[in-house]
């Protein structure tokens, strides 16, 4: 009886393999591969934008009031993540990165969890600056807009068109814009200085 596959099987024993000998030989991921998430909690400002844009619902944020401020824990479930990179794209502080690590086969759910914690300090309320004497000029001029030292936004009313885009893009809901009455207001206690409002302002009327 003929066994047509024996010859082929024997010949393959002495031929060079056509695949990579992984894991015996380490192999790098392909360029621009999006693998295991790396989260740097020290850079995070807790704005929550990553959680809002996550299509897979893989990001959760837990907050706990502690003596020094608010303890914020961000958790990424790689079992639900689609590795679309949207969270990293929207992160204004670059605290989220998708690495080239593709070793994500796990037998325990906790092996697919990436988490980190930081404490957001309590906001410091500053006393309002003393009113400066009015300059004696023939015609009033628009005041210069100076940035705050805490990175939170300041509006330039000479440029603002009250389009409300900044308020819509604020992840904390800290901005209020009344287009009809031309009023721009920021709740600085809620603001996390993420800079999104300044980035989306079409008139560059916000200084951070």
PDB file of C-alpha atoms in Angstrom:
ATOM      1  CA  UNK A   1       0.000   0.000   0.000  1.00  0.00           C
ATOM      2  CA  UNK A   2       1.336   3.407  -0.925  1.00  0.00           C
ATOM      3  CA  UNK A   3       1.583   6.128   1.695  1.00  0.00           C
ATOM      4  CA  UNK A   4       1.939   9.293  -0.413  1.00  0.00           C
ATOM      5  CA  UNK A   5       2.482  11.627   2.523  1.00  0.00           C
ATOM      6  CA  UNK A   6       5.352   9.763   4.177  1.00  0.00           C
ATOM      7  CA  UNK A   7       7.933  11.061   1.700  1.00  0.00           C
ATOM      8  CA  UNK A   8       6.720  14.637   2.162  1.00  0.00           C
ATOM      9  CA  UNK A   9       6.689  14.302   5.929  1.00  0.00           C
ATOM     10  CA  UNK A  10      10.229  12.935   6.044  1.00  0.00           C
ATOM     11  CA  UNK A  11      11.539  15.665   3.724  1.00  0.00           C
ATOM     12  CA  UNK A  12      10.027  18.362   5.920  1.00  0.00           C
ATOM     13  CA  UNK A  13      11.917  17.063   8.930  1.00  0.00           C
ATOM     14  CA  UNK A  14      15.154  18.268   7.347  1.00  0.00           C
ATOM     15  CA  UNK A  15      13.907  21.458   5.679  1.00  0.00           C
ATOM     16  CA  UNK A  16      14.140  25.004   7.033  1.00  0.00           C
ATOM     17  CA  UNK A  17      11.066  26.226   8.894  1.00  0.00           C
ATOM     18  CA  UNK A  18       8.893  28.798   7.159  1.00  0.00           C
ATOM     19  CA  UNK A  19       7.713  30.445  10.379  1.00  0.00           C
ATOM     20  CA  UNK A  20       9.467  32.345  13.146  1.00  0.00           C
ATOM     21  CA  UNK A  21      10.578  30.308  16.160  1.00  0.00           C
ATOM     22  CA  UNK A  22       8.596  32.357  18.657  1.00  0.00           C
ATOM     23  CA  UNK A  23       8.820  32.435  21.689  1.00  0.00           C
ATOM     24  CA  UNK A  24      12.264  30.833  21.498  1.00  0.00           C
ATOM     25  CA  UNK A  25      13.364  33.795  19.361  1.00  0.00           C
ATOM     26  CA  UNK A  26      11.989  37.223  20.439  1.00  0.00           C
ATOM     27  CA  UNK A  27      10.006  39.039  17.764  1.00  0.00           C
ATOM     28  CA  UNK A  28       9.239  42.754  17.591  1.00  0.00           C
ATOM     29  CA  UNK A  29       5.769  44.011  16.744  1.00  0.00           C
ATOM     30  CA  UNK A  30       5.105  45.518  13.333  1.00  0.00           C
ATOM     31  CA  UNK A  31       5.524  49.302  12.986  1.00  0.00           C
ATOM     32  CA  UNK A  32       2.566  51.304  14.373  1.00  0.00           C
ATOM     33  CA  UNK A  33       1.158  48.179  16.030  1.00  0.00           C
ATOM     34  CA  UNK A  34      -1.266  49.073  18.830  1.00  0.00           C
ATOM     35  CA  UNK A  35      -0.813  46.739  21.770  1.00  0.00           C
ATOM     36  CA  UNK A  36      -0.979  46.793  25.568  1.00  0.00           C
ATOM     37  CA  UNK A  37      -1.894  50.185  27.025  1.00  0.00           C
ATOM     38  CA  UNK A  38       0.661  52.047  29.126  1.00  0.00           C
ATOM     39  CA  UNK A  39      -0.804  54.586  31.559  1.00  0.00           C
ATOM     40  CA  UNK A  40       1.290  57.222  33.336  1.00  0.00           C
ATOM     41  CA  UNK A  41      -0.815  58.355  36.306  1.00  0.00           C
ATOM     42  CA  UNK A  42       1.701  61.066  37.227  1.00  0.00           C
ATOM     43  CA  UNK A  43       0.841  62.954  34.009  1.00  0.00           C
ATOM     44  CA  UNK A  44      -2.934  62.477  34.270  1.00  0.00           C
ATOM     45  CA  UNK A  45      -5.106  65.429  35.316  1.00  0.00           C
ATOM     46  CA  UNK A  46      -8.309  63.416  35.675  1.00  0.00           C
ATOM     47  CA  UNK A  47     -10.291  65.246  33.002  1.00  0.00           C
ATOM     48  CA  UNK A  48     -12.199  62.086  32.031  1.00  0.00           C
ATOM     49  CA  UNK A  49     -11.926  62.719  28.285  1.00  0.00           C
ATOM     50  CA  UNK A  50     -10.480  59.237  27.621  1.00  0.00           C
ATOM     51  CA  UNK A  51     -13.470  57.597  29.313  1.00  0.00           C
ATOM     52  CA  UNK A  52     -15.913  59.700  27.308  1.00  0.00           C
ATOM     53  CA  UNK A  53     -14.419  58.802  23.914  1.00  0.00           C
ATOM     54  CA  UNK A  54     -13.818  55.088  24.574  1.00  0.00           C
ATOM     55  CA  UNK A  55     -16.026  53.200  22.103  1.00  0.00           C
ATOM     56  CA  UNK A  56     -15.543  49.860  23.856  1.00  0.00           C
ATOM     57  CA  UNK A  57     -16.427  51.128  27.334  1.00  0.00           C
ATOM     58  CA  UNK A  58     -13.107  49.762  28.506  1.00  0.00           C
ATOM     59  CA  UNK A  59     -12.152  52.701  30.747  1.00  0.00           C
ATOM     60  CA  UNK A  60     -13.530  53.363  34.208  1.00  0.00           C
ATOM     61  CA  UNK A  61     -12.700  56.167  36.624  1.00  0.00           C
ATOM     62  CA  UNK A  62     -13.158  55.971  40.385  1.00  0.00           C
ATOM     63  CA  UNK A  63     -12.921  59.037  42.618  1.00  0.00           C
ATOM     64  CA  UNK A  64     -12.457  59.168  46.368  1.00  0.00           C
ATOM     65  CA  UNK A  65     -12.161  62.276  48.510  1.00  0.00           C
ATOM     66  CA  UNK A  66      -9.037  62.145  50.675  1.00  0.00           C
ATOM     67  CA  UNK A  67      -7.289  64.635  52.925  1.00  0.00           C
ATOM     68  CA  UNK A  68      -5.017  66.011  50.198  1.00  0.00           C
ATOM     69  CA  UNK A  69      -7.680  66.244  47.477  1.00  0.00           C
ATOM     70  CA  UNK A  70      -9.373  63.732  45.198  1.00  0.00           C
ATOM     71  CA  UNK A  71      -7.901  60.273  44.730  1.00  0.00           C
ATOM     72  CA  UNK A  72      -8.498  59.282  41.105  1.00  0.00           C
ATOM     73  CA  UNK A  73      -8.034  55.727  39.846  1.00  0.00           C
ATOM     74  CA  UNK A  74      -8.197  55.045  36.126  1.00  0.00           C
ATOM     75  CA  UNK A  75      -8.656  51.437  34.968  1.00  0.00           C
ATOM     76  CA  UNK A  76      -8.272  50.054  31.435  1.00  0.00           C
ATOM     77  CA  UNK A  77      -9.820  46.639  30.707  1.00  0.00           C
ATOM     78  CA  UNK A  78      -7.860  45.203  27.793  1.00  0.00           C
ATOM     79  CA  UNK A  79     -10.468  42.485  27.420  1.00  0.00           C
ATOM     80  CA  UNK A  80     -12.964  45.136  26.269  1.00  0.00           C
ATOM     81  CA  UNK A  81     -10.476  47.464  24.549  1.00  0.00           C
ATOM     82  CA  UNK A  82     -10.600  47.697  20.742  1.00  0.00           C
ATOM     83  CA  UNK A  83      -7.109  49.269  20.597  1.00  0.00           C
ATOM     84  CA  UNK A  84      -8.418  52.109  18.446  1.00  0.00           C
ATOM     85  CA  UNK A  85      -6.002  54.603  20.097  1.00  0.00           C
ATOM     86  CA  UNK A  86      -8.749  57.235  20.490  1.00  0.00           C
ATOM     87  CA  UNK A  87      -8.076  57.606  24.226  1.00  0.00           C
ATOM     88  CA  UNK A  88      -4.413  58.386  23.535  1.00  0.00           C
ATOM     89  CA  UNK A  89      -5.304  60.766  20.705  1.00  0.00           C
ATOM     90  CA  UNK A  90      -7.595  62.796  22.968  1.00  0.00           C
ATOM     91  CA  UNK A  91      -5.312  62.773  26.017  1.00  0.00           C
ATOM     92  CA  UNK A  92      -4.010  66.344  26.348  1.00  0.00           C
ATOM     93  CA  UNK A  93      -1.191  65.354  28.730  1.00  0.00           C
ATOM     94  CA  UNK A  94      -0.047  62.277  26.762  1.00  0.00           C
ATOM     95  CA  UNK A  95      -0.469  60.034  29.797  1.00  0.00           C
ATOM     96  CA  UNK A  96      -1.872  57.172  27.675  1.00  0.00           C
ATOM     97  CA  UNK A  97       0.191  55.220  25.144  1.00  0.00           C
ATOM     98  CA  UNK A  98      -0.502  52.095  23.108  1.00  0.00           C
ATOM     99  CA  UNK A  99       2.721  50.108  23.078  1.00  0.00           C
ATOM    100  CA  UNK A 100       4.075  47.362  20.837  1.00  0.00           C
ATOM    101  CA  UNK A 101       3.510  44.723  23.529  1.00  0.00           C
ATOM    102  CA  UNK A 102       1.281  42.003  22.033  1.00  0.00           C
ATOM    103  CA  UNK A 103       1.667  39.498  24.902  1.00  0.00           C
ATOM    104  CA  UNK A 104      -1.949  39.581  26.018  1.00  0.00           C
ATOM    105  CA  UNK A 105      -2.933  35.925  26.306  1.00  0.00           C
ATOM    106  CA  UNK A 106      -4.147  35.513  29.873  1.00  0.00           C
ATOM    107  CA  UNK A 107      -5.843  32.933  32.056  1.00  0.00           C
ATOM    108  CA  UNK A 108      -6.872  35.478  34.699  1.00  0.00           C
ATOM    109  CA  UNK A 109      -8.913  38.625  34.095  1.00  0.00           C
ATOM    110  CA  UNK A 110      -6.632  40.709  36.302  1.00  0.00           C
ATOM    111  CA  UNK A 111      -3.785  40.090  33.845  1.00  0.00           C
ATOM    112  CA  UNK A 112      -5.723  42.166  31.313  1.00  0.00           C
ATOM    113  CA  UNK A 113      -6.173  45.137  33.653  1.00  0.00           C
ATOM    114  CA  UNK A 114      -4.013  48.261  33.469  1.00  0.00           C
ATOM    115  CA  UNK A 115      -4.569  50.739  36.280  1.00  0.00           C
ATOM    116  CA  UNK A 116      -3.015  53.722  37.991  1.00  0.00           C
ATOM    117  CA  UNK A 117      -3.838  56.179  40.758  1.00  0.00           C
ATOM    118  CA  UNK A 118      -3.006  59.791  41.456  1.00  0.00           C
ATOM    119  CA  UNK A 119      -4.259  62.447  43.839  1.00  0.00           C
ATOM    120  CA  UNK A 120      -5.666  65.617  42.360  1.00  0.00           C
ATOM    121  CA  UNK A 121      -4.922  68.441  44.827  1.00  0.00           C
ATOM    122  CA  UNK A 122      -7.735  70.571  46.156  1.00  0.00           C
ATOM    123  CA  UNK A 123      -8.167  73.832  44.240  1.00  0.00           C
ATOM    124  CA  UNK A 124      -6.602  76.860  45.875  1.00  0.00           C
ATOM    125  CA  UNK A 125      -8.894  79.841  45.925  1.00  0.00           C
ATOM    126  CA  UNK A 126      -6.969  83.008  45.278  1.00  0.00           C
ATOM    127  CA  UNK A 127      -7.935  86.425  46.509  1.00  0.00           C
ATOM    128  CA  UNK A 128      -9.149  88.712  43.719  1.00  0.00           C
ATOM    129  CA  UNK A 129      -6.460  91.135  42.562  1.00  0.00           C
ATOM    130  CA  UNK A 130      -6.677  94.707  43.732  1.00  0.00           C
ATOM    131  CA  UNK A 131      -8.316  97.011  41.244  1.00  0.00           C
ATOM    132  CA  UNK A 132      -5.783  99.027  39.312  1.00  0.00           C
ATOM    133  CA  UNK A 133      -6.385 102.753  38.903  1.00  0.00           C
ATOM    134  CA  UNK A 134      -7.976 103.650  35.620  1.00  0.00           C
ATOM    135  CA  UNK A 135      -5.535 104.901  33.028  1.00  0.00           C
ATOM    136  CA  UNK A 136      -6.120 108.410  31.823  1.00  0.00           C
ATOM    137  CA  UNK A 137      -6.560 107.984  28.109  1.00  0.00           C
ATOM    138  CA  UNK A 138      -8.736 109.704  25.609  1.00  0.00           C
ATOM    139  CA  UNK A 139     -10.376 106.467  24.443  1.00  0.00           C
ATOM    140  CA  UNK A 140     -10.766 103.155  26.312  1.00  0.00           C
ATOM    141  CA  UNK A 141      -8.696 100.275  25.013  1.00  0.00           C
ATOM    142  CA  UNK A 142      -9.287  96.538  25.373  1.00  0.00           C
ATOM    143  CA  UNK A 143      -7.393  95.139  28.385  1.00  0.00           C
ATOM    144  CA  UNK A 144      -4.521  92.760  27.744  1.00  0.00           C
ATOM    145  CA  UNK A 145      -5.381  89.138  28.547  1.00  0.00           C
ATOM    146  CA  UNK A 146      -2.795  87.435  30.723  1.00  0.00           C
ATOM    147  CA  UNK A 147      -2.645  83.689  31.326  1.00  0.00           C
ATOM    148  CA  UNK A 148      -3.233  82.294  34.795  1.00  0.00           C
ATOM    149  CA  UNK A 149      -0.334  80.618  36.561  1.00  0.00           C
ATOM    150  CA  UNK A 150      -2.377  77.438  37.107  1.00  0.00           C
ATOM    151  CA  UNK A 151      -2.958  76.758  33.400  1.00  0.00           C
ATOM    152  CA  UNK A 152      -6.703  77.348  33.560  1.00  0.00           C
ATOM    153  CA  UNK A 153      -8.429  79.291  30.761  1.00  0.00           C
ATOM    154  CA  UNK A 154      -8.940  83.022  30.452  1.00  0.00           C
ATOM    155  CA  UNK A 155     -11.215  84.527  27.807  1.00  0.00           C
ATOM    156  CA  UNK A 156     -10.240  87.378  25.500  1.00  0.00           C
ATOM    157  CA  UNK A 157     -13.570  89.199  24.934  1.00  0.00           C
ATOM    158  CA  UNK A 158     -12.116  91.160  22.027  1.00  0.00           C
ATOM    159  CA  UNK A 159     -11.737  87.897  20.039  1.00  0.00           C
ATOM    160  CA  UNK A 160     -14.540  85.714  21.393  1.00  0.00           C
ATOM    161  CA  UNK A 161     -17.618  85.216  19.186  1.00  0.00           C
ATOM    162  CA  UNK A 162     -19.454  83.134  21.838  1.00  0.00           C
ATOM    163  CA  UNK A 163     -19.832  80.162  19.508  1.00  0.00           C
ATOM    164  CA  UNK A 164     -20.129  77.754  22.522  1.00  0.00           C
ATOM    165  CA  UNK A 165     -17.671  75.216  21.050  1.00  0.00           C
ATOM    166  CA  UNK A 166     -15.401  75.497  24.090  1.00  0.00           C
ATOM    167  CA  UNK A 167     -18.288  74.704  26.461  1.00  0.00           C
ATOM    168  CA  UNK A 168     -19.344  71.694  24.383  1.00  0.00           C
ATOM    169  CA  UNK A 169     -15.813  70.263  24.386  1.00  0.00           C
ATOM    170  CA  UNK A 170     -15.118  70.823  28.094  1.00  0.00           C
ATOM    171  CA  UNK A 171     -14.957  67.325  29.683  1.00  0.00           C
ATOM    172  CA  UNK A 172     -15.810  68.700  33.129  1.00  0.00           C
ATOM    173  CA  UNK A 173     -18.664  71.002  32.115  1.00  0.00           C
ATOM    174  CA  UNK A 174     -16.770  73.885  33.700  1.00  0.00           C
ATOM    175  CA  UNK A 175     -17.573  76.425  30.976  1.00  0.00           C
ATOM    176  CA  UNK A 176     -20.828  78.308  30.494  1.00  0.00           C
ATOM    177  CA  UNK A 177     -21.411  80.420  27.385  1.00  0.00           C
ATOM    178  CA  UNK A 178     -24.473  82.598  26.923  1.00  0.00           C
ATOM    179  CA  UNK A 179     -24.409  83.447  23.236  1.00  0.00           C
ATOM    180  CA  UNK A 180     -27.367  85.822  23.303  1.00  0.00           C
ATOM    181  CA  UNK A 181     -26.021  87.968  26.134  1.00  0.00           C
ATOM    182  CA  UNK A 182     -22.345  87.488  25.238  1.00  0.00           C
ATOM    183  CA  UNK A 183     -21.326  86.028  28.577  1.00  0.00           C
ATOM    184  CA  UNK A 184     -18.417  83.580  29.029  1.00  0.00           C
ATOM    185  CA  UNK A 185     -17.916  82.014  32.433  1.00  0.00           C
ATOM    186  CA  UNK A 186     -15.535  79.380  33.816  1.00  0.00           C
ATOM    187  CA  UNK A 187     -16.068  77.484  37.060  1.00  0.00           C
ATOM    188  CA  UNK A 188     -12.428  77.229  38.076  1.00  0.00           C
ATOM    189  CA  UNK A 189     -13.159  74.762  40.887  1.00  0.00           C
ATOM    190  CA  UNK A 190     -14.338  72.200  38.291  1.00  0.00           C
ATOM    191  CA  UNK A 191     -11.737  73.046  35.631  1.00  0.00           C
ATOM    192  CA  UNK A 192      -8.837  70.574  35.354  1.00  0.00           C
ATOM    193  CA  UNK A 193      -6.676  72.708  33.032  1.00  0.00           C
ATOM    194  CA  UNK A 194      -6.771  70.156  30.211  1.00  0.00           C
ATOM    195  CA  UNK A 195      -6.494  72.856  27.535  1.00  0.00           C
ATOM    196  CA  UNK A 196      -9.215  71.404  25.285  1.00  0.00           C
ATOM    197  CA  UNK A 197     -11.151  74.683  25.230  1.00  0.00           C
ATOM    198  CA  UNK A 198      -8.153  76.628  23.930  1.00  0.00           C
ATOM    199  CA  UNK A 199      -7.339  73.945  21.373  1.00  0.00           C
ATOM    200  CA  UNK A 200     -10.815  73.973  19.798  1.00  0.00           C
ATOM    201  CA  UNK A 201     -11.433  77.724  19.914  1.00  0.00           C
ATOM    202  CA  UNK A 202     -11.671  78.874  16.259  1.00  0.00           C
ATOM    203  CA  UNK A 203     -10.826  82.476  17.159  1.00  0.00           C
ATOM    204  CA  UNK A 204      -7.985  81.706  19.607  1.00  0.00           C
ATOM    205  CA  UNK A 205      -9.904  83.712  22.189  1.00  0.00           C
ATOM    206  CA  UNK A 206      -8.923  81.486  25.115  1.00  0.00           C
ATOM    207  CA  UNK A 207      -5.540  81.693  26.819  1.00  0.00           C
ATOM    208  CA  UNK A 208      -4.352  78.866  29.092  1.00  0.00           C
TER     209      UNK A 208
END
